[in-house]
XYZ file of N, CA and C in Angstrom:
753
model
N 12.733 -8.201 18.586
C 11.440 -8.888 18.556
C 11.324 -9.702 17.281
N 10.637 -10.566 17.242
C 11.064 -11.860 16.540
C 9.082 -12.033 16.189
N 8.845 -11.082 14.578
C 7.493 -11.036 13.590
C 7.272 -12.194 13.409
N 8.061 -13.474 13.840
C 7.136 -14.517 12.471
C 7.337 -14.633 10.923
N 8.374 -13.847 10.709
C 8.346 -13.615 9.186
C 9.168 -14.276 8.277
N 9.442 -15.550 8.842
C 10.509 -16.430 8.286
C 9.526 -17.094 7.368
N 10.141 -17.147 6.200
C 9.732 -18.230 5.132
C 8.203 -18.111 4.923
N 7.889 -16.413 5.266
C 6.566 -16.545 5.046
C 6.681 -15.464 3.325
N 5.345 -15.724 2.672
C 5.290 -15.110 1.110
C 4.459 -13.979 1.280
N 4.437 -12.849 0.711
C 3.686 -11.844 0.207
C 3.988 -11.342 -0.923
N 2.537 -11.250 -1.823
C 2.683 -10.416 -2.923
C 2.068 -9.280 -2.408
N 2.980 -8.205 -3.361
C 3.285 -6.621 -3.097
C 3.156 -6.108 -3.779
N 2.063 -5.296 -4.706
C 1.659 -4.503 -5.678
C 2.546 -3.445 -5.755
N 2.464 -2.859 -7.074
C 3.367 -1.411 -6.864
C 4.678 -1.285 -6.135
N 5.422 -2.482 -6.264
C 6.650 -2.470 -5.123
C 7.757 -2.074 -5.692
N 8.014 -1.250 -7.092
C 8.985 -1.044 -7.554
C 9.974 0.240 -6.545
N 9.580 0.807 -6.212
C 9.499 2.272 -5.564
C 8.483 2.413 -4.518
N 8.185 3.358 -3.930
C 8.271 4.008 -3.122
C 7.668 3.111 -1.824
N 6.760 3.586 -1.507
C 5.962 2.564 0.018
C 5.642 1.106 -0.355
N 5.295 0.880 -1.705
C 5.555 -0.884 -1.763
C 6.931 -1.558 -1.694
N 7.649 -0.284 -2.189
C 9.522 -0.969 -1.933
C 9.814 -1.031 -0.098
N 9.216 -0.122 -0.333
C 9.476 -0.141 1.296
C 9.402 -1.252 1.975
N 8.138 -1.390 1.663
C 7.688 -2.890 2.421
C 8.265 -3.763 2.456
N 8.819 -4.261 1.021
C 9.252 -5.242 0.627
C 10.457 -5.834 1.170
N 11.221 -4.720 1.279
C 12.589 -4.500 1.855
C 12.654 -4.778 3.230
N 11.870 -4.603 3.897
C 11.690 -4.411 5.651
C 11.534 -6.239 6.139
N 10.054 -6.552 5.068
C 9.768 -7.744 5.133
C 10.758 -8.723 4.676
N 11.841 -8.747 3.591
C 12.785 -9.714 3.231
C 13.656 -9.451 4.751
N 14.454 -8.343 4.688
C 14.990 -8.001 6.024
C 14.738 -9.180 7.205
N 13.618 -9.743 7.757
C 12.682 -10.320 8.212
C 12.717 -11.768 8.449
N 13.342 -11.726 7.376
C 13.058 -13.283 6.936
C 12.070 -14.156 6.010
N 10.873 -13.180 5.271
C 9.991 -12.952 4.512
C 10.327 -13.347 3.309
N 9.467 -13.733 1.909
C 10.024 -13.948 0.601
C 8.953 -12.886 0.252
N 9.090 -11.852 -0.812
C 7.710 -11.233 -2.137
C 8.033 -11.931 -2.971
N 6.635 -11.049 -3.930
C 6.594 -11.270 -4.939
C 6.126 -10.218 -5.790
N 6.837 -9.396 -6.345
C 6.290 -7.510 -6.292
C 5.813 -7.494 -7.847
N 5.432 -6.350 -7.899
C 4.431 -6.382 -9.189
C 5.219 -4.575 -9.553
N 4.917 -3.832 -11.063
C 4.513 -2.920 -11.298
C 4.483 -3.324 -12.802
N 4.168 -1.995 -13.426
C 3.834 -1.690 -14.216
C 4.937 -2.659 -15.669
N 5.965 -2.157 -15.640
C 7.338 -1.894 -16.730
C 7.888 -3.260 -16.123
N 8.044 -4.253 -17.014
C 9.065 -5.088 -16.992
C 10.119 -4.815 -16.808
N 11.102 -4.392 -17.412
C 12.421 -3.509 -16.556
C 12.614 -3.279 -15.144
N 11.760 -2.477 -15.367
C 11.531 -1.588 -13.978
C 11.489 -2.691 -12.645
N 10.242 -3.901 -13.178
C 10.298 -4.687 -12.116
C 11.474 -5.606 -11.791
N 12.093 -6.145 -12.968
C 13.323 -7.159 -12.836
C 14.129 -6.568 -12.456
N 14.345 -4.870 -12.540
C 15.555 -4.470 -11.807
C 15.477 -3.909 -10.309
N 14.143 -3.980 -9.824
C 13.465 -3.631 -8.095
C 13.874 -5.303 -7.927
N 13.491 -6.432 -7.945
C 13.692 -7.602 -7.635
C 14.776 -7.690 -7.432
N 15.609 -7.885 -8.878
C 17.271 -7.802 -8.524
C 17.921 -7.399 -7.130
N 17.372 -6.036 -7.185
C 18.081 -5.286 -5.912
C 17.686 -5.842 -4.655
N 16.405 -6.424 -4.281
C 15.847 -7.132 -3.038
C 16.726 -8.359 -3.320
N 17.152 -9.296 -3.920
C 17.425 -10.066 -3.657
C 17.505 -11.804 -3.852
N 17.864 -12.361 -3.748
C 16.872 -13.806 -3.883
C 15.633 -14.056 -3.194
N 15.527 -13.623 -2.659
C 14.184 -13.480 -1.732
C 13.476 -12.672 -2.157
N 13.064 -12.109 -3.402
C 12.137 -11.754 -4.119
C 12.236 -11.886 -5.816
N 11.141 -11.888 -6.178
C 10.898 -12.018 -7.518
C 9.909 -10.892 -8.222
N 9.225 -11.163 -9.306
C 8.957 -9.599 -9.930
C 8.231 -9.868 -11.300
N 6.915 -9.559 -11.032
C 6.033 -9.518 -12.295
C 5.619 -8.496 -13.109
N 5.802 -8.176 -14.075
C 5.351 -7.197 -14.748
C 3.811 -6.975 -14.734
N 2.876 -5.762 -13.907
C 1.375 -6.368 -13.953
C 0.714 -4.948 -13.760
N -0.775 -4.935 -14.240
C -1.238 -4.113 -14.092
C -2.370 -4.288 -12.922
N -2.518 -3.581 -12.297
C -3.696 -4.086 -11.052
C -5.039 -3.897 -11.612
N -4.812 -2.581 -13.058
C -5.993 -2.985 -13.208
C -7.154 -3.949 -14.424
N -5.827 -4.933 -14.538
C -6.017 -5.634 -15.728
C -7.266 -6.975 -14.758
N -8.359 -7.444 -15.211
C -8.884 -8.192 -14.123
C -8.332 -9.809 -14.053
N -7.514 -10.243 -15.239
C -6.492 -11.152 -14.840
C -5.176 -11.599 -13.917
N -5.071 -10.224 -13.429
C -3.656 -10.167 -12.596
C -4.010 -10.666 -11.268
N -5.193 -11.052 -10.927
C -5.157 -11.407 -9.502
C -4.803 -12.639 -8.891
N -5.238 -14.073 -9.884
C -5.354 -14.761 -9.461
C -3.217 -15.391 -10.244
N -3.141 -14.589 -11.231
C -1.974 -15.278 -11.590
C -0.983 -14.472 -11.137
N -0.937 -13.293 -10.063
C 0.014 -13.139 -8.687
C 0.239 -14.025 -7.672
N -0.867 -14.494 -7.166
C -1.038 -15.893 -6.561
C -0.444 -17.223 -6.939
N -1.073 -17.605 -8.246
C 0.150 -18.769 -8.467
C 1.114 -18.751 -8.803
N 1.563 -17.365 -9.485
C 2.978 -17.588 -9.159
C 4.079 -17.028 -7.654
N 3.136 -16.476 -7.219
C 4.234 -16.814 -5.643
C 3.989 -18.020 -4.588
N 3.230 -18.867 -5.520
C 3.189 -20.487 -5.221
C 4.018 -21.447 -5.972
N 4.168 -20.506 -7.095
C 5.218 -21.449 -8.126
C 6.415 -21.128 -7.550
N 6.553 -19.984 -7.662
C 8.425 -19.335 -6.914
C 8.877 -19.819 -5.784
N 7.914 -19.904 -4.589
C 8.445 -19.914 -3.476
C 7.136 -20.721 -2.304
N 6.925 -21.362 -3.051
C 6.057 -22.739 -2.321
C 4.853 -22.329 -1.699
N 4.065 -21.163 -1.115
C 2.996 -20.527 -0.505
C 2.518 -19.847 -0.546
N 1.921 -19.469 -0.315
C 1.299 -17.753 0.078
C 0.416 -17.153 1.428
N 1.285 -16.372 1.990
C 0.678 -16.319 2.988
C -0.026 -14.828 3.447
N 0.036 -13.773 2.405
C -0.704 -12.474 2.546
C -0.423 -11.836 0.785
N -1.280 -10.309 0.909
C -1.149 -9.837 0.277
C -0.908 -7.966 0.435
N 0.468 -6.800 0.089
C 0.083 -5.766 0.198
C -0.448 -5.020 -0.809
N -1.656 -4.552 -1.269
C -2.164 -3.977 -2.019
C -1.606 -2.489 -2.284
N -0.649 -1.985 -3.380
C -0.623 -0.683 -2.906
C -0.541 -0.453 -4.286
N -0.937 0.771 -4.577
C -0.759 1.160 -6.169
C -0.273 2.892 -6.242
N 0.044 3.296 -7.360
C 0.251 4.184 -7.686
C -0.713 5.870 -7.205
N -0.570 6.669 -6.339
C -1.498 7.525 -6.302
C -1.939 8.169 -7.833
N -3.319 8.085 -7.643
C -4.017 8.658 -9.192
C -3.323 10.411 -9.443
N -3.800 10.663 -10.856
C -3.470 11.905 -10.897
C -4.050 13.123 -9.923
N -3.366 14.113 -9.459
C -3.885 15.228 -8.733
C -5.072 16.006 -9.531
N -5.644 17.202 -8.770
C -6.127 17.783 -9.489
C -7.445 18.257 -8.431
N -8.132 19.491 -8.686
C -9.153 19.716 -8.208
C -10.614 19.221 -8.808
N -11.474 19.245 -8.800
C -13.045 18.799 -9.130
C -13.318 18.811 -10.189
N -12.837 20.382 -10.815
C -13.248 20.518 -11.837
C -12.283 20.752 -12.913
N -11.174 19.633 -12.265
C -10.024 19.548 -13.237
C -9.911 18.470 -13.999
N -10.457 17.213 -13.368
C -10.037 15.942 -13.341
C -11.054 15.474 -14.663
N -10.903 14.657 -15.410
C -11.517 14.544 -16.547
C -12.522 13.130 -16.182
N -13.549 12.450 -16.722
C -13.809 11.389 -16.655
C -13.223 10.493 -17.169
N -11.850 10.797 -17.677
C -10.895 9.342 -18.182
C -9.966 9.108 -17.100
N -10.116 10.309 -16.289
C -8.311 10.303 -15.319
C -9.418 9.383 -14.019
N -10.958 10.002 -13.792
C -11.599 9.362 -12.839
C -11.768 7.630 -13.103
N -11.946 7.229 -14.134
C -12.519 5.566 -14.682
C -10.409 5.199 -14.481
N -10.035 5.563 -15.014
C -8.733 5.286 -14.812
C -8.095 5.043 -13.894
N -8.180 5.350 -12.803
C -8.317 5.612 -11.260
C -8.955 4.596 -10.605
N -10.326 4.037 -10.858
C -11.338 3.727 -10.377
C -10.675 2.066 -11.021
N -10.262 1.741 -12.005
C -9.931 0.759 -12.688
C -8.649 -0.033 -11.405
N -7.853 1.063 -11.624
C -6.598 0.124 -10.718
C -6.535 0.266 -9.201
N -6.691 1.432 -9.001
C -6.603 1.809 -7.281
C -8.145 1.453 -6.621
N -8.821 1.278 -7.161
C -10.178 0.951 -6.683
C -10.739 -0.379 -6.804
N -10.924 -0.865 -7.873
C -11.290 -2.373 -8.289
C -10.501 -3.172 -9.043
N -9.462 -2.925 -9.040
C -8.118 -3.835 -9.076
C -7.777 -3.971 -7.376
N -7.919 -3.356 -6.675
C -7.543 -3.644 -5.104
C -8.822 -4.792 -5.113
N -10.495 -4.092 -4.908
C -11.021 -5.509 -4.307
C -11.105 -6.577 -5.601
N -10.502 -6.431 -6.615
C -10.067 -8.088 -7.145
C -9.081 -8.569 -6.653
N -8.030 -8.264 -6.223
C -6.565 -8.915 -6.127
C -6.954 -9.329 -4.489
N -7.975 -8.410 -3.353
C -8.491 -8.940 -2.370
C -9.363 -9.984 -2.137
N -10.231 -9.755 -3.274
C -11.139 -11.384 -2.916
C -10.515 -12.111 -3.405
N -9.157 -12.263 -4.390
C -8.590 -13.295 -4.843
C -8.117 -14.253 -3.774
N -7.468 -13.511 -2.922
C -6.586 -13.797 -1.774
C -7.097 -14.110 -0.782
N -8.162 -13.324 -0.442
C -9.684 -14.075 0.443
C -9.711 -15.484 0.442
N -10.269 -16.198 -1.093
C -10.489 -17.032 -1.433
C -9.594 -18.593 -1.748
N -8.048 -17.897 -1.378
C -6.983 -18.413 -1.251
C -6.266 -18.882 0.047
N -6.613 -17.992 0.352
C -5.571 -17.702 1.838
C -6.412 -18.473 3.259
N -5.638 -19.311 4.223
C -6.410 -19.576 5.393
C -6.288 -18.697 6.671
N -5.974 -20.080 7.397
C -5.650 -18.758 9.132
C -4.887 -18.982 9.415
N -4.576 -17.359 9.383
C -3.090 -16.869 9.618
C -3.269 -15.926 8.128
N -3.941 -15.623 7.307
C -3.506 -14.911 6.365
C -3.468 -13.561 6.626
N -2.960 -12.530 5.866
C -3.546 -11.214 6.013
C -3.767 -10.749 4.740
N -4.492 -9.575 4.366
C -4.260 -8.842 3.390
C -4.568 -7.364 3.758
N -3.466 -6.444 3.401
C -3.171 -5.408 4.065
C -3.387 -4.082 2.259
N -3.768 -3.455 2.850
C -4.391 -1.983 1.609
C -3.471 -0.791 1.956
N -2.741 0.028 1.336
C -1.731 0.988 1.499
C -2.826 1.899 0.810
N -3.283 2.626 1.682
C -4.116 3.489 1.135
C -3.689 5.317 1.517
N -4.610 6.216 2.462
C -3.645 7.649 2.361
C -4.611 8.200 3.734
N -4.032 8.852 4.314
C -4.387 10.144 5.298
C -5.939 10.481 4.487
N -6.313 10.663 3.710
C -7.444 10.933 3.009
C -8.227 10.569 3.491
N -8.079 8.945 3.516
C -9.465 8.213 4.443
C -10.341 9.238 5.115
N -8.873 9.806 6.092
C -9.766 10.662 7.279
C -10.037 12.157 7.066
N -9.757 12.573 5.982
C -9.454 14.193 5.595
C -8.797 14.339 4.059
N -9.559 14.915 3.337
C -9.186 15.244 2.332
C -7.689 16.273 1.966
N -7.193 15.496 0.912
C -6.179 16.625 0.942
C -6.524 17.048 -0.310
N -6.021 18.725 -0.419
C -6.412 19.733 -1.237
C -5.360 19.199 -2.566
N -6.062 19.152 -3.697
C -5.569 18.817 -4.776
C -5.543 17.617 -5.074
N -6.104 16.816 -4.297
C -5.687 15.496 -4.682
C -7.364 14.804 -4.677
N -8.182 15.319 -5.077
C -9.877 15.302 -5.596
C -10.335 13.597 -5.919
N -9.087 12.715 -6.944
C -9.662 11.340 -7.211
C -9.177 10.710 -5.711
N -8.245 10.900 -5.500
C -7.643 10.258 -4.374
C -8.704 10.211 -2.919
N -8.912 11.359 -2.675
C -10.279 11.612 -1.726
C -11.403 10.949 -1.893
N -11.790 10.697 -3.185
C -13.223 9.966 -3.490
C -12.853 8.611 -3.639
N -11.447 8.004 -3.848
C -11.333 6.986 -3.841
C -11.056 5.928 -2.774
N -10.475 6.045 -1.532
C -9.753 5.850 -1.255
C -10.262 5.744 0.438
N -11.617 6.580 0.736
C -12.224 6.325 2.081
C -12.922 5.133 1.399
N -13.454 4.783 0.123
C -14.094 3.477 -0.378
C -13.494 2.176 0.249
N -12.014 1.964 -0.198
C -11.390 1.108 0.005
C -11.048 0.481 1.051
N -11.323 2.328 2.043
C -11.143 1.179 3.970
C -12.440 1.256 4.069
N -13.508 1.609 3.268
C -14.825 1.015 4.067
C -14.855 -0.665 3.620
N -14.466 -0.904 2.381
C -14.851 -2.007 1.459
C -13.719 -3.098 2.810
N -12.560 -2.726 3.015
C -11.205 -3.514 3.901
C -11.991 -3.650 5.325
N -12.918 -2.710 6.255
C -13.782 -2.830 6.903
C -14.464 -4.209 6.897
N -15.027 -4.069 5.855
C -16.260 -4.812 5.500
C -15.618 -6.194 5.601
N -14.341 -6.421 4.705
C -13.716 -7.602 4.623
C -13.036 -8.172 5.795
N -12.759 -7.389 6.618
C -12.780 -7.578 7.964
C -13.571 -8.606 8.524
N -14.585 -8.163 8.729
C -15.764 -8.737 9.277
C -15.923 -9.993 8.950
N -15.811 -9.896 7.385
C -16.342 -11.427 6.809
C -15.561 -12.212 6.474
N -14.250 -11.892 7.199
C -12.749 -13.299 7.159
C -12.153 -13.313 8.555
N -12.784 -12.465 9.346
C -12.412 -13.146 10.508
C -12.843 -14.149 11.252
N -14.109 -14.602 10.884
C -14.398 -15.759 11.563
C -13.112 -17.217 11.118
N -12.785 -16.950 10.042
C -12.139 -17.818 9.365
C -10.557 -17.709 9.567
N -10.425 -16.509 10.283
C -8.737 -16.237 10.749
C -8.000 -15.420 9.686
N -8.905 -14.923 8.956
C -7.637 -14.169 7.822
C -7.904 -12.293 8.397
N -6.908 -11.928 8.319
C -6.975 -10.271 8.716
C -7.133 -9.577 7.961
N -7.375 -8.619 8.343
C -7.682 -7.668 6.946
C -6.979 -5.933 7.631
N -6.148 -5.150 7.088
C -5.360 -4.530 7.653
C -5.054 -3.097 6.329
N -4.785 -1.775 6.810
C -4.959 -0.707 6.288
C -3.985 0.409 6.455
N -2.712 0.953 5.947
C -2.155 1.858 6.380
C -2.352 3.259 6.048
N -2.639 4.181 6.426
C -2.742 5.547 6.214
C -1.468 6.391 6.128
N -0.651 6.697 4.901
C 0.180 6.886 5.251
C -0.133 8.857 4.878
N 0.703 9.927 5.502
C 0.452 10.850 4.934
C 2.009 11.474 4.150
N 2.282 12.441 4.911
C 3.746 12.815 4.322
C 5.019 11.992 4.627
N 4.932 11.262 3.930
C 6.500 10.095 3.510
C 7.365 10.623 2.799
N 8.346 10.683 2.632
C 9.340 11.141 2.284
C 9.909 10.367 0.686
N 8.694 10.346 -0.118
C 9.022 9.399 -1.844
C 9.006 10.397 -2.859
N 9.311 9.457 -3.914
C 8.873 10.348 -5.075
C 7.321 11.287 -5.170
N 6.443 10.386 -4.992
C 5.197 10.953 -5.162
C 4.891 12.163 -4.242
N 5.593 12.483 -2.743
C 5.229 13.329 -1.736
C 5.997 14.275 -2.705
N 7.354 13.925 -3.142
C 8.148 15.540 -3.431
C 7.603 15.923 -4.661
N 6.595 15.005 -6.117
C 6.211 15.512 -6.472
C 4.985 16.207 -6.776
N 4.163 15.943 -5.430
C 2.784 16.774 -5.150
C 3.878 18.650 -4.592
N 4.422 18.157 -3.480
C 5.065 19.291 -3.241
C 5.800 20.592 -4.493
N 6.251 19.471 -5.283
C 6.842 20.338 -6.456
C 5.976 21.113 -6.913
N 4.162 20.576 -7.224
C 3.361 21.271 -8.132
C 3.086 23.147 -7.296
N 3.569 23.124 -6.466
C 3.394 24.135 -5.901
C 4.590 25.273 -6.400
N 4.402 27.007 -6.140
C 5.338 27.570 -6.414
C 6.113 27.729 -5.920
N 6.585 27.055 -4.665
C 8.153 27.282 -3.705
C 7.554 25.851 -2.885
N 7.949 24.826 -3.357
C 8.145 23.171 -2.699
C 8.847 23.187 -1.540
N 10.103 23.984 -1.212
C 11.081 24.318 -0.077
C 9.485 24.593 0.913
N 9.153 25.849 0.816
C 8.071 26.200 1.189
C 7.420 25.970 1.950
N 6.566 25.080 0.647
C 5.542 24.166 0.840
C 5.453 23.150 1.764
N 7.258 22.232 1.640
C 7.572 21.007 2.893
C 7.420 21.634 4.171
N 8.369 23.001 4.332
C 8.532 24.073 5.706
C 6.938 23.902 6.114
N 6.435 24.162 5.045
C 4.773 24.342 5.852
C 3.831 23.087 6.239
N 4.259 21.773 5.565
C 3.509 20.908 5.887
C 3.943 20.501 6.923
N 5.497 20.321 7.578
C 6.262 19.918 8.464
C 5.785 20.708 9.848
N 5.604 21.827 9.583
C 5.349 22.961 10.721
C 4.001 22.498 11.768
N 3.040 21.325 10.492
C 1.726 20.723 11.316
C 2.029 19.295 11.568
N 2.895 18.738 11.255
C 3.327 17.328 12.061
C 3.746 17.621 13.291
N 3.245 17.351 14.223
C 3.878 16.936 15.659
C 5.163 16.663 15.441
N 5.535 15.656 14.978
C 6.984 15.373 15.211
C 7.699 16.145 14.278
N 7.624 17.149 13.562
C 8.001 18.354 12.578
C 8.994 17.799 11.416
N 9.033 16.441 10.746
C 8.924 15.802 9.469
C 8.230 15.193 9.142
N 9.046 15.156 7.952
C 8.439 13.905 6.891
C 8.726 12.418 7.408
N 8.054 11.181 7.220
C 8.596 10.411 7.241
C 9.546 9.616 6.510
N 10.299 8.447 6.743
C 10.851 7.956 5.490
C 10.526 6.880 4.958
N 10.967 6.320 4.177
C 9.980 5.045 3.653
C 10.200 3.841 4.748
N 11.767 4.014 4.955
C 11.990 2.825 6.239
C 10.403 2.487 7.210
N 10.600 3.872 7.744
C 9.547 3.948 8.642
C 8.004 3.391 8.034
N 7.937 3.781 7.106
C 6.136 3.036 6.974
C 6.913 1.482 6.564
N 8.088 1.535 6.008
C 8.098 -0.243 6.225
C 7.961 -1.192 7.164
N 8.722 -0.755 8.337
C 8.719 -1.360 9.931
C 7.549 -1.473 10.131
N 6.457 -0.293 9.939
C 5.010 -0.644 10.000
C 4.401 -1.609 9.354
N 4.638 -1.148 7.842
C 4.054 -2.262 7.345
C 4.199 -3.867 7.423
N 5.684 -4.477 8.124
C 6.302 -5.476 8.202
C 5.518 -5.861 9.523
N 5.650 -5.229 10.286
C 4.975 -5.359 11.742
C 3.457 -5.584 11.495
N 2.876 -4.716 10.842
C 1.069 -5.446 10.669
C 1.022 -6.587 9.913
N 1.826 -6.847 8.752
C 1.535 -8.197 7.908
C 1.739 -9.380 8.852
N 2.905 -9.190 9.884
C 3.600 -9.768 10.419
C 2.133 -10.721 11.276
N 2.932 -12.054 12.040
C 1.783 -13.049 12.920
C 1.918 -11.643 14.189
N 3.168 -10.938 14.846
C 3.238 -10.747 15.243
C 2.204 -9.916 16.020
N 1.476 -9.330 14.950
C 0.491 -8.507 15.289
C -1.243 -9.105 14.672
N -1.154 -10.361 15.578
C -2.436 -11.605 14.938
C -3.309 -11.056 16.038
N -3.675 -10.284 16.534
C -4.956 -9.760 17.091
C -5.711 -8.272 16.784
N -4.490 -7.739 15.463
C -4.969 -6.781 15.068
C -5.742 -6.914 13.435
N -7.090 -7.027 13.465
C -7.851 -6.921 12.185
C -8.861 -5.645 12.014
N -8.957 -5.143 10.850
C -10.059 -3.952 10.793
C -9.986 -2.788 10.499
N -8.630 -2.511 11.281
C -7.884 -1.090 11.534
C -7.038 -0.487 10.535
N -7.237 0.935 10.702
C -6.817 1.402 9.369
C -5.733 2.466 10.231
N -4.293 2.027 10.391
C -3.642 3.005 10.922
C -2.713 4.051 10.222
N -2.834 5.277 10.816
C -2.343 6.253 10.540
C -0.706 6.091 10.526
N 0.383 6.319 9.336
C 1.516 6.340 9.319
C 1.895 7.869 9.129
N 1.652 8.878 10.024
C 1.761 10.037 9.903
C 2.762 11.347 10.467
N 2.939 10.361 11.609
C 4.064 11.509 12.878
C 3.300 12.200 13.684
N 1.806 11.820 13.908
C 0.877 12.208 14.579
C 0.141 13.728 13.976
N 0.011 14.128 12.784
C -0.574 14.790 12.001
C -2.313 14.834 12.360
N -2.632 13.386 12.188
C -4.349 13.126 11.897
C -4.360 13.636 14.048
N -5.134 14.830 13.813
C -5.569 14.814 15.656
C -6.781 13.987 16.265
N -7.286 13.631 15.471
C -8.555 12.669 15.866
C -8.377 11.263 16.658
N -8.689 10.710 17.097
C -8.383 9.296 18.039
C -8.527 8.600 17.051
């Protein structure tokens, strides 16, 4: 099947690793160009490297409020367009309620929260029809997971706020799009699992409530994610889908 994804641009937050690499990878695959972002200069020139000529690599913070609009021109400078954006950032620190400090919460709230709707209305305000901009957000949306307290309060915000943006760019043709991913198979899954006292365990037991009785792998939320950015899927706006193995039982 043949996405549409030739010679089209996306910038990709957080794409050094785990579910933004993913993406990235699926989408060049594709025929696609990025333009990936994290934290560490290093870090990013050597994730780029490995994608390819068909991607490039900014050193950036999402939650700096300058990074939005100069992701944009430069994957207009690099590679002539822009035609979406995947928002994905780092999961905040774990922790229960009355663990989490008010620096780890504002900290949190800074990049995964309002660094997403800046780098979104940037792209809003950029982008025509045919655009998308897609939010890598968590199973949380729909159900809290235990220990992970900022993530829960953060993070049903973001598909209400991607909701909302929905609404008010589709008249105009731009999509607005949401993945839920739960147990993926990255760094960050094995090290929530680790914080526990037998991680072996712990996977045995989370696996035991997936329907399909794993983890996923990153491939897999990439194909997804490549497939929603994609034209291919130009009648889907709004939706916040579950990348789970059929975990979430709710419709």
């Amino acid at each position: 099947m043949d996405l549409g994804l030739k010679d089209r641009v996306y910038v990709i937050t957080g794409a050094t690793r785990g579910l933004g690499n993913a993406a990235a990878r699926e989408l060049i695959a594709d025929g696609a160009k990025v333009l990936i972002t994290g934290r560490d200069e290093k870090t990013v020139a050597e994730a780029a490297s490995a994608l390819g000529p068909d991607a490039s690599g900014i050193a950036a913070d999402n939650g700096d409020p300058a990074v939005a609009g100069r992701l944009i021109d430069a994957a207009r400078e690099r590679f002539g367009r822009f035609d979406g954006v995947l928002i994905s950032v780092g999961g905040p620190a774990p922790g229960f309620a009355a663990d989490n400090t008010d620096e780890q919460w504002e900290s949190a709230f800074e990049s995964v929260f309002l660094g997403a709707v800046r780098l979104a209305r940037a792209a809003a305000a950029e982008l025509g029809e045919g655009g998308v901009i897609g939010f890598v957000l968590s199973a949380s949306v729909h159900e809290p997971i235990p220990g992970l307290t900022i993530s829960n309060g953060l993070r049903p915000g973001l598909a209400g706020f991607a909701k909302s943006l929905a609404d008010e760019l589709g008249p105009r043709g731009i999509r607005v799009v949401g993945l839920l991913p739960a147990r993926i198979d990255t760094d960050r899954v094995r090290e929530l699992d680790g914080l526990s006292a037998d991680p072996e365990a712990t996977r045995a037991a989370n696996e035991s409530r997936i329907p399909l009785r794993r983890y996923g792998t990153p491939e897999e939320f990439g194909h997804t994610a490549a497939f929603l950015l994609s034209p291919a899927a130009s009648y889907l706006t709004g939706v916040m889908l579950p990348v789970d193995g059929g975990a979430r039982r709710g419709f």
